[in-house]
CSV table of C-alpha atoms and ligand atoms in Angstrom, one decimal:
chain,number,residue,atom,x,y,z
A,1,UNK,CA,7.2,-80.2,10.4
A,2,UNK,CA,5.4,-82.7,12.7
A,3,UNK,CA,4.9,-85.1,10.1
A,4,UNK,CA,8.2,-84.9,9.2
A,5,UNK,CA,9.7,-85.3,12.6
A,6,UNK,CA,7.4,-88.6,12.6
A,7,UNK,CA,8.7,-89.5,9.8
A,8,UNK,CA,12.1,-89.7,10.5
A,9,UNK,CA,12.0,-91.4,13.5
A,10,UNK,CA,10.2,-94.1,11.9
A,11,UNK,CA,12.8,-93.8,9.3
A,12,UNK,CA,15.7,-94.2,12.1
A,13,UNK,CA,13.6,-96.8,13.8
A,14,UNK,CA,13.7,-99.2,10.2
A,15,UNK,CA,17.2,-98.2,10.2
A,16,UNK,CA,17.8,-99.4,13.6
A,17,UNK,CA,15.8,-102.6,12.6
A,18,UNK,CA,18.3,-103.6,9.8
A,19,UNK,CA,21.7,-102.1,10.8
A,20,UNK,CA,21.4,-101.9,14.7
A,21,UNK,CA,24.1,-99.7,16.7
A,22,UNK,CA,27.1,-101.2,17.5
A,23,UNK,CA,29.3,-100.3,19.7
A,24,UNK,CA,32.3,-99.0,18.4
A,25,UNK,CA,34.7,-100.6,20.9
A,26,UNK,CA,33.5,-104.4,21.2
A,27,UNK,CA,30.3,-104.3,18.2
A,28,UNK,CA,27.5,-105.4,21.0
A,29,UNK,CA,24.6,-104.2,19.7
A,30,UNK,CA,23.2,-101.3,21.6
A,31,UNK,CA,24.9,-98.0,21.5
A,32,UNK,CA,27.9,-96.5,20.1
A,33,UNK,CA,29.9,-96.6,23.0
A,34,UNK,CA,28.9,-99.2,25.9
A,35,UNK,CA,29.1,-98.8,29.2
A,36,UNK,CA,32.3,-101.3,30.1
A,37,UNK,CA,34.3,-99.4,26.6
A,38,UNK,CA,33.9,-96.1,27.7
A,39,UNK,CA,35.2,-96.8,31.4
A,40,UNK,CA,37.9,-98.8,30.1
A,41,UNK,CA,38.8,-96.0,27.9
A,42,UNK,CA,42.8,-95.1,27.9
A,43,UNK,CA,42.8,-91.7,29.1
A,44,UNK,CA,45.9,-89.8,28.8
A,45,UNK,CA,46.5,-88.5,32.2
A,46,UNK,CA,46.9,-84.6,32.0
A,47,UNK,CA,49.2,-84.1,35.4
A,48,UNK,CA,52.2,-86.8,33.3
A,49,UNK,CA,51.5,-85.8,30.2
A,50,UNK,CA,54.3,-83.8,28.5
A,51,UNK,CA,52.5,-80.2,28.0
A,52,UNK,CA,53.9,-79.7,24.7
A,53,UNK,CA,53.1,-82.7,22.5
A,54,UNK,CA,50.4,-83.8,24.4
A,55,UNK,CA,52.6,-87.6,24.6
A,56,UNK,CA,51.8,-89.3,27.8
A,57,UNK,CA,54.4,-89.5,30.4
A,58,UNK,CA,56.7,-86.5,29.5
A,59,UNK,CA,56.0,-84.3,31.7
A,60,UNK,CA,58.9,-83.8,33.1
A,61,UNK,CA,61.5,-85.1,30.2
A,62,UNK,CA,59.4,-85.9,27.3
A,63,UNK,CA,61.0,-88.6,24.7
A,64,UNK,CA,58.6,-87.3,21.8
A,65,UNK,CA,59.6,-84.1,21.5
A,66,UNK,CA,62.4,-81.7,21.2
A,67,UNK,CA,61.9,-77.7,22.0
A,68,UNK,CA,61.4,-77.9,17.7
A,69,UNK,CA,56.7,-78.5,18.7
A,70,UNK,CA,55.1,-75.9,17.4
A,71,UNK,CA,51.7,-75.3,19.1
A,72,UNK,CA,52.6,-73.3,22.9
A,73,UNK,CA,50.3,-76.4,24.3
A,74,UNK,CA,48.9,-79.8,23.4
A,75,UNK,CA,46.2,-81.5,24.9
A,76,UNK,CA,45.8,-85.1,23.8
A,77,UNK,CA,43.0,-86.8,25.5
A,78,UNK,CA,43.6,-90.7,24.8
A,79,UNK,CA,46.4,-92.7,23.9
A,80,UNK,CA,45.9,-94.2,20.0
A,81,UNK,CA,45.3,-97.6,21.0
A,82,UNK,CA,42.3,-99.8,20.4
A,83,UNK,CA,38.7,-98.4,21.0
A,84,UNK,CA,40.5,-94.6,20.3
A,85,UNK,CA,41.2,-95.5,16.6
A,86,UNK,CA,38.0,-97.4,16.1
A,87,UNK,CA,36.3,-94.1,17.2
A,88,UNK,CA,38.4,-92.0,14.8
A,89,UNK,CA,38.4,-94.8,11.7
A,90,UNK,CA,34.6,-95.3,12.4
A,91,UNK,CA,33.8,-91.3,12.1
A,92,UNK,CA,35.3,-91.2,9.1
A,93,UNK,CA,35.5,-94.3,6.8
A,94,UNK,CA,32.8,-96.0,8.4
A,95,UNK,CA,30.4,-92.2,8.2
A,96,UNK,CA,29.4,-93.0,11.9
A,97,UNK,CA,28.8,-89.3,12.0
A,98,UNK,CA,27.2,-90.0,15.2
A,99,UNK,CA,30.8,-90.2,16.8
A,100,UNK,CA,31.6,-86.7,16.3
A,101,UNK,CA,29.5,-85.6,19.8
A,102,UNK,CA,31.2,-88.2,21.8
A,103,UNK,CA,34.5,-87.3,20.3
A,104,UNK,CA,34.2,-83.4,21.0
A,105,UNK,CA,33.1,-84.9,24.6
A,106,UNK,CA,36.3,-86.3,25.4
A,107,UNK,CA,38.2,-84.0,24.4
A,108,UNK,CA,36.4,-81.1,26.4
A,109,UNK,CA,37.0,-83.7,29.2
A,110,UNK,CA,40.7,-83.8,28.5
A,111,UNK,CA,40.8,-79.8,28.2
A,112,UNK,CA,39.1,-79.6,31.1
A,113,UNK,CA,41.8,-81.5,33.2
A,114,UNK,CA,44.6,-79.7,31.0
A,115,UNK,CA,43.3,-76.4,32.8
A,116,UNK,CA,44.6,-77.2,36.1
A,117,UNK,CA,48.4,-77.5,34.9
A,118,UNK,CA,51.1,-75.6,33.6
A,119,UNK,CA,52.0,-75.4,29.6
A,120,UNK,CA,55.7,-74.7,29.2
A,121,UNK,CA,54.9,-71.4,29.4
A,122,UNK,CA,53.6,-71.2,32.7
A,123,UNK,CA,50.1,-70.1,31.4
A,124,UNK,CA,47.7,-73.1,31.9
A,125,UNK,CA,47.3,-75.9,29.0
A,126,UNK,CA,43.7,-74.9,28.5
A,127,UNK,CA,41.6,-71.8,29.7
A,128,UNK,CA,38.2,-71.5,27.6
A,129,UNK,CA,38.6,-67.5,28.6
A,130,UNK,CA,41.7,-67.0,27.1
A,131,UNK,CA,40.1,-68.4,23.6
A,132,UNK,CA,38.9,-66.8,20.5
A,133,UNK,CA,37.6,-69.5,18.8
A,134,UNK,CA,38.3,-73.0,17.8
A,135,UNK,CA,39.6,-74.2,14.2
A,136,UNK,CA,40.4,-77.7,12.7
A,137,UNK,CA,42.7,-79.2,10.6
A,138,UNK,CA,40.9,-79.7,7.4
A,139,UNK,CA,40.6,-82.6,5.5
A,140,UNK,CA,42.6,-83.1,2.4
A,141,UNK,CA,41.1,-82.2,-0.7
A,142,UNK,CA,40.8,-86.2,-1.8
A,143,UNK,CA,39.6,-87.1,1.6
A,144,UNK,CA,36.8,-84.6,1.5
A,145,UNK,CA,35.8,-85.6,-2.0
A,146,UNK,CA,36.2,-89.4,-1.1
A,147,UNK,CA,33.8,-89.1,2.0
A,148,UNK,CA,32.0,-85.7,1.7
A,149,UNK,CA,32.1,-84.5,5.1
A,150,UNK,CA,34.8,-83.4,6.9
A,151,UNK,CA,35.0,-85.4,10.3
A,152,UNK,CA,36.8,-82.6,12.2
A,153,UNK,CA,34.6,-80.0,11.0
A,154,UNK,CA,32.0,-82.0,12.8
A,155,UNK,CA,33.8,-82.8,15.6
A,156,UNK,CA,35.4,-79.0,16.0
A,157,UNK,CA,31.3,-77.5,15.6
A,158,UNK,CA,30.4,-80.1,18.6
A,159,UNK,CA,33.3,-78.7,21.0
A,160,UNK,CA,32.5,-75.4,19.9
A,161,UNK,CA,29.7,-75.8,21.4
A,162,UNK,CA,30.2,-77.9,24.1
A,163,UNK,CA,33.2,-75.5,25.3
A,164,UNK,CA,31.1,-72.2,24.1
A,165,UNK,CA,33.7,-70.9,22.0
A,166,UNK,CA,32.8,-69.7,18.3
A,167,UNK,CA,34.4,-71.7,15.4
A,168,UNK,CA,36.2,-70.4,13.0
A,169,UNK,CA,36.7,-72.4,9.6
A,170,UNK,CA,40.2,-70.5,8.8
A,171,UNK,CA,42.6,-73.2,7.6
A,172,UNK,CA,42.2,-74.6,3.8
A,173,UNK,CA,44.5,-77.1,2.5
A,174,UNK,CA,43.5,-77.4,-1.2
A,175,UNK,CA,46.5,-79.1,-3.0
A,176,UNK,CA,47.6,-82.1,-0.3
A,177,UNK,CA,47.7,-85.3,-1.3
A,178,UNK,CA,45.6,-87.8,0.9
A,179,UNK,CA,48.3,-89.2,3.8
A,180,UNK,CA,47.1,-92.5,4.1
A,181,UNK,CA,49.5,-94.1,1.8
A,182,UNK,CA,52.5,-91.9,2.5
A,183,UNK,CA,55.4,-93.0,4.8
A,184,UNK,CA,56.4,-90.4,7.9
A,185,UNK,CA,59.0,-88.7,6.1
A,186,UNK,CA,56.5,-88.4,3.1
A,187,UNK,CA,54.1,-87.1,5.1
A,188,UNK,CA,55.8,-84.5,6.4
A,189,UNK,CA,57.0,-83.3,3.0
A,190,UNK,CA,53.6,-83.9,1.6
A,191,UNK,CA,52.0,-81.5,3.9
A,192,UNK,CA,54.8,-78.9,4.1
A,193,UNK,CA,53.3,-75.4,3.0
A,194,UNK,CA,50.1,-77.0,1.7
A,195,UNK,CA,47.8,-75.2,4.7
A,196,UNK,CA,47.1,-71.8,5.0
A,197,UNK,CA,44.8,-69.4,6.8
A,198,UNK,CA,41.9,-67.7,4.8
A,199,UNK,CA,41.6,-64.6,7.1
A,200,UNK,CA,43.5,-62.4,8.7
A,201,UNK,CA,43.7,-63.7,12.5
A,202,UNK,CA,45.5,-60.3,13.8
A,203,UNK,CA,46.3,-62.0,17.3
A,204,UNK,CA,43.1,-64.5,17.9
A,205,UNK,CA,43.7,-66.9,20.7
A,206,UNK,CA,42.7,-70.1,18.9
A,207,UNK,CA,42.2,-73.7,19.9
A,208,UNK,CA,43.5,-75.8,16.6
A,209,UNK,CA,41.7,-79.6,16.9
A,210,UNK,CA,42.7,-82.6,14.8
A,211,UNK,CA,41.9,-86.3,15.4
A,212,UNK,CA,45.3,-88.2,15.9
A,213,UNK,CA,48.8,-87.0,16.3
A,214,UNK,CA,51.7,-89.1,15.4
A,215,UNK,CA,54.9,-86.9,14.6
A,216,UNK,CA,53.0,-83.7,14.6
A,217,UNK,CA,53.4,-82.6,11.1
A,218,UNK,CA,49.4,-82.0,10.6
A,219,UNK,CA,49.1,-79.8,13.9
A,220,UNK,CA,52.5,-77.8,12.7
A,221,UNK,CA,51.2,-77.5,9.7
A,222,UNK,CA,48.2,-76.3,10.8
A,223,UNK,CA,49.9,-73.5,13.5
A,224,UNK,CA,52.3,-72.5,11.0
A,225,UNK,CA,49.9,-71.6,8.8
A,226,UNK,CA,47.6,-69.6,11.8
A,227,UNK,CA,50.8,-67.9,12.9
A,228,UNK,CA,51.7,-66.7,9.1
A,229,UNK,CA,48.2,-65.0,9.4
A,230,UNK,CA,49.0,-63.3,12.9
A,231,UNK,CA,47.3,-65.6,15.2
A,232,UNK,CA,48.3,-65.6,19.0
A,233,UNK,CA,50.4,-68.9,20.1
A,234,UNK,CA,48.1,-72.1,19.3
A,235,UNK,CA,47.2,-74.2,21.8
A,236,UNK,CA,46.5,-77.6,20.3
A,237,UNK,CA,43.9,-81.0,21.6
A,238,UNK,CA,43.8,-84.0,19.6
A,239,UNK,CA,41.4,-87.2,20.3
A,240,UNK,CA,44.1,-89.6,20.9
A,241,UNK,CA,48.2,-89.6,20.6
A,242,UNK,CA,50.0,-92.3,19.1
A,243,UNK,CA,53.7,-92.4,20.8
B,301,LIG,ZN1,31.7,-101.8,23.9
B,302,LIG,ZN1,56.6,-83.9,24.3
């Protein structure tokens, strides 16, 4: 056990030697996020961000959604641009699998500010003690095979628990075609009816996670498929939104 401890480090120290750690926001070597990225990060800022898609500045008249936004509650903890999709694109093309901690980290951030204001529904954003557990929107069946992990697995296991709320693997999308090369209206259709719930939820309070939300249609997706399978209202969190 010893020896093999040993050995990895040594392992991770040759690694280091050839392929140092960059960071993911300006590639100096060193760590995965520096210093001057992470305080420059774009943090959405819960008290004007619209408490149903997450966008951020509706909070009181919000120009990305409609009334039609299916989770009760979205949490989005940065806004797309720059060092936000290099950490999403990184986790999952590039395998940096160390990104999934410092994902889950901003987002229980985020959640954590969410808690002090209202959803729609007058109940706060977030509250860890009204959760059951935490599930993620799973990667397509071609995305899974193409990388063999699935990022927000990861990611959803490291806020589990950072937040201390169990995960629950309930959503399976097995059919979907990989988004990447779809337009938005083809995305939408792509992923209409292709997720469903493996259990019955019989009114769990959960916490659905995905990495980036654009028009929605995953995180929909996603609740419709929870709801179907008797789950509470979803509240939703996302790493970053794009609006
Ligand atoms: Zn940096
Ligand atoms: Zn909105």
């Amino acid at each position: 056990m010893r020896i093999a401890g040993i050995a990895r480090r040594a392992a991770d120290a040759f690694a280091e030697g050839l392929w140092p750690t960059r960071c993911v926001g300006c590639e100096q070597p060193g760590e995965l996020l520096c210093d001057e990225c992470r305080s420059a990060l774009p943090w959405v800022e819960q008290r004007l961000a619209c408490p149903s898609c997450g966008a951020p500045y509706g909070f009181l008249t919000c120009t990305e959604c409609d009334g039609t936004w299916l989770p009760r509650a979205t949490v989005a903890a940065l806004d797309f641009r720059g060092t936000p999709a290099r950490m999403a694109t990184c986790l999952k093309d590039a395998h940096e699998l160390r990104l999934a901690p410092v994902l889950a980290q901003a987002m229980a951030c985020a959640l954590e500010e969410a808690s002090a204001w209202p959803a729609r529904d007058g109940a706060p954003r977030f509250s860890p003690a009204d959760l059951d557990a935490i599930c993620f929107v799973p990667a397509t069946a071609a995305a899974y095979a193409r990388r063999g992990f699935d990022h927000m697995e990861l990611v959803a296991r490291e806020l589990s628990l950072e937040l201390g709320v169990p995960l629950a693997d309930v959503l399976v999308r097995p059919t979907a075609r990989d988004q990447r090369d779809l337009g938005r209206a083809d995305r939408e259709r792509n992923l209409s009816g292709t997720m469903r719930a493996l259990d019955d939820l019989g009114g769990a309070r959960l916490l659905l996670v995905d990495d980036v939300a654009t028009t929605g249609a995953s995180l929909a997706e996603g609740t419709r498929a929870l709801l179907a399978r008797g789950a509470a209202p979803v509240t939703a969190c996302v790493l970053a939104r794009v609006w």
